[in-house]
Amino acid sequence: MSRRLALLAALVAAGVSLASAEPTALFQIDFSNPALIPAQWTLEIHPDGSGHFRSVRGNAIPTQDIEPPNIDRDIQVSTQFAQHVFQVAERKRLFHGGCESHLNVAYQGTKKLLYQGPAGEGSCEFNYSKDNDIQNLGDSLMSVANTLIEGARLQTLLQHDRLGLDRETEVLVESANDGRAQQIGSIRDILERLVDDPSVLDRVKRRARLLLSKAND
């Protein structure tokens, strides 16, 4: 028996399907802007919507009394959103054509897009892209990161400044309405805690319920 047949036989004997033996596709965006807090973050997404988010504060001067901590956690976005991300990556030839416009536009932060998976591997880096699909993809991923960062800020405020939740949930509702915060379901846990906490203001609870109603959008 050849080595390949022996390996397949071992997988079957172990109850492992051939599909599960295939490599899992990964999409990743790395963002950096030293003027912001956090100054750097990485968002990883798999086709089923599972993923991971990491952020590092950086050295910028704080603009708020209470900041979100560095984040390092597993996340879940909708399958529909994840599929859209991978569809754009494949439609753009895994970013082999480049992303940067080289136009003289204001610095918005460096975005590096990376795809790894059965279709191959590719990446590109940009501040601003003339390609609408790539620019819109970057904007939507930044909106997801904004949601996750706001979720971490809400957790910190719940522990240390519950009155601060009033303004922060108001900002998050506004961001969810205008698209600056997407995939609200990724912070479902903290929103449910706000709804269930008897010490939280009623208007904060109402906003948390409103946000939860958008969690599947």
PDB file of N, CA and C in Angstrom, residues 29-34 39 41 100 107-113 124-128 142:
ATOM      1  N   ILE A  29      -6.930  40.621   8.821  1.00  0.00           N
ATOM      2  CA  ILE A  29      -6.599  42.027   8.596  1.00  0.00           C
ATOM      3  C   ILE A  29      -5.789  42.517   9.783  1.00  0.00           C
ATOM      4  N   ASP A  30      -4.645  43.131   9.478  1.00  0.00           N
ATOM      5  CA  ASP A  30      -3.824  43.801  10.484  1.00  0.00           C
ATOM      6  C   ASP A  30      -3.975  45.304  10.264  1.00  0.00           C
ATOM      7  N   PHE A  31      -4.314  46.016  11.319  1.00  0.00           N
ATOM      8  CA  PHE A  31      -4.495  47.468  11.239  1.00  0.00           C
ATOM      9  C   PHE A  31      -3.526  48.146  12.186  1.00  0.00           C
ATOM     10  N   SER A  32      -2.949  49.262  11.743  1.00  0.00           N
ATOM     11  CA  SER A  32      -2.076  50.031  12.644  1.00  0.00           C
ATOM     12  C   SER A  32      -2.199  51.520  12.341  1.00  0.00           C
ATOM     13  N   ASN A  33      -2.254  52.294  13.411  1.00  0.00           N
ATOM     14  CA  ASN A  33      -2.232  53.756  13.337  1.00  0.00           C
ATOM     15  C   ASN A  33      -1.792  54.244  14.709  1.00  0.00           C
ATOM     16  N   PRO A  34      -0.545  54.705  14.844  1.00  0.00           N
ATOM     17  CA  PRO A  34      -0.026  55.068  16.168  1.00  0.00           C
ATOM     18  C   PRO A  34      -0.755  56.230  16.826  1.00  0.00           C
ATOM     19  N   ALA A  39      -3.605  51.238  19.013  1.00  0.00           N
ATOM     20  CA  ALA A  39      -2.776  51.604  17.869  1.00  0.00           C
ATOM     21  C   ALA A  39      -2.639  50.463  16.868  1.00  0.00           C
ATOM     22  N   TRP A  41      -4.355  46.423  15.827  1.00  0.00           N
ATOM     23  CA  TRP A  41      -5.220  45.275  16.099  1.00  0.00           C
ATOM     24  C   TRP A  41      -5.194  44.300  14.925  1.00  0.00           C
ATOM     25  N   GLU A 100      -3.183  49.380  -2.734  1.00  0.00           N
ATOM     26  CA  GLU A 100      -2.926  50.793  -2.469  1.00  0.00           C
ATOM     27  C   GLU A 100      -3.187  51.661  -3.698  1.00  0.00           C
ATOM     28  N   TYR A 107      -3.863  60.189   5.932  1.00  0.00           N
ATOM     29  CA  TYR A 107      -3.534  58.878   6.483  1.00  0.00           C
ATOM     30  C   TYR A 107      -4.690  58.389   7.357  1.00  0.00           C
ATOM     31  N   GLN A 108      -5.215  57.218   7.027  1.00  0.00           N
ATOM     32  CA  GLN A 108      -6.340  56.639   7.754  1.00  0.00           C
ATOM     33  C   GLN A 108      -5.944  55.425   8.571  1.00  0.00           C
ATOM     34  N   GLY A 109      -4.711  54.995   8.433  1.00  0.00           N
ATOM     35  CA  GLY A 109      -4.260  53.773   9.085  1.00  0.00           C
ATOM     36  C   GLY A 109      -3.865  52.749   8.035  1.00  0.00           C
ATOM     37  N   THR A 110      -2.883  51.946   8.350  1.00  0.00           N
ATOM     38  CA  THR A 110      -2.412  50.924   7.415  1.00  0.00           C
ATOM     39  C   THR A 110      -3.196  49.644   7.620  1.00  0.00           C
ATOM     40  N   LYS A 111      -3.794  49.151   6.536  1.00  0.00           N
ATOM     41  CA  LYS A 111      -4.551  47.907   6.571  1.00  0.00           C
ATOM     42  C   LYS A 111      -3.825  46.862   5.729  1.00  0.00           C
ATOM     43  N   LYS A 112      -3.504  45.733   6.318  1.00  0.00           N
ATOM     44  CA  LYS A 112      -2.914  44.628   5.566  1.00  0.00           C
ATOM     45  C   LYS A 112      -3.913  43.484   5.529  1.00  0.00           C
ATOM     46  N   LEU A 113      -4.318  43.091   4.329  1.00  0.00           N
ATOM     47  CA  LEU A 113      -5.260  41.997   4.129  1.00  0.00           C
ATOM     48  C   LEU A 113      -4.489  40.745   3.748  1.00  0.00           C
ATOM     49  N   CYS A 124      -2.093  42.064   0.608  1.00  0.00           N
ATOM     50  CA  CYS A 124      -1.785  43.410   0.128  1.00  0.00           C
ATOM     51  C   CYS A 124      -1.952  44.378   1.288  1.00  0.00           C
ATOM     52  N   GLU A 125      -1.398  45.571   1.129  1.00  0.00           N
ATOM     53  CA  GLU A 125      -1.386  46.568   2.198  1.00  0.00           C
ATOM     54  C   GLU A 125      -1.789  47.914   1.616  1.00  0.00           C
ATOM     55  N   PHE A 126      -2.574  48.681   2.379  1.00  0.00           N
ATOM     56  CA  PHE A 126      -3.019  49.967   1.843  1.00  0.00           C
ATOM     57  C   PHE A 126      -3.461  50.910   2.951  1.00  0.00           C
ATOM     58  N   ASN A 127      -3.400  52.181   2.641  1.00  0.00           N
ATOM     59  CA  ASN A 127      -4.031  53.235   3.432  1.00  0.00           C
ATOM     60  C   ASN A 127      -5.396  53.532   2.843  1.00  0.00           C
ATOM     61  N   TYR A 128      -5.421  53.762   1.524  1.00  0.00           N
ATOM     62  CA  TYR A 128      -6.675  54.008   0.818  1.00  0.00           C
ATOM     63  C   TYR A 128      -6.608  53.296  -0.533  1.00  0.00           C
ATOM     64  N   MET A 142     -13.089  47.319   9.751  1.00  0.00           N
ATOM     65  CA  MET A 142     -12.796  48.291  10.795  1.00  0.00           C
ATOM     66  C   MET A 142     -14.027  48.538  11.660  1.00  0.00           C
TER      67      MET A 142
END
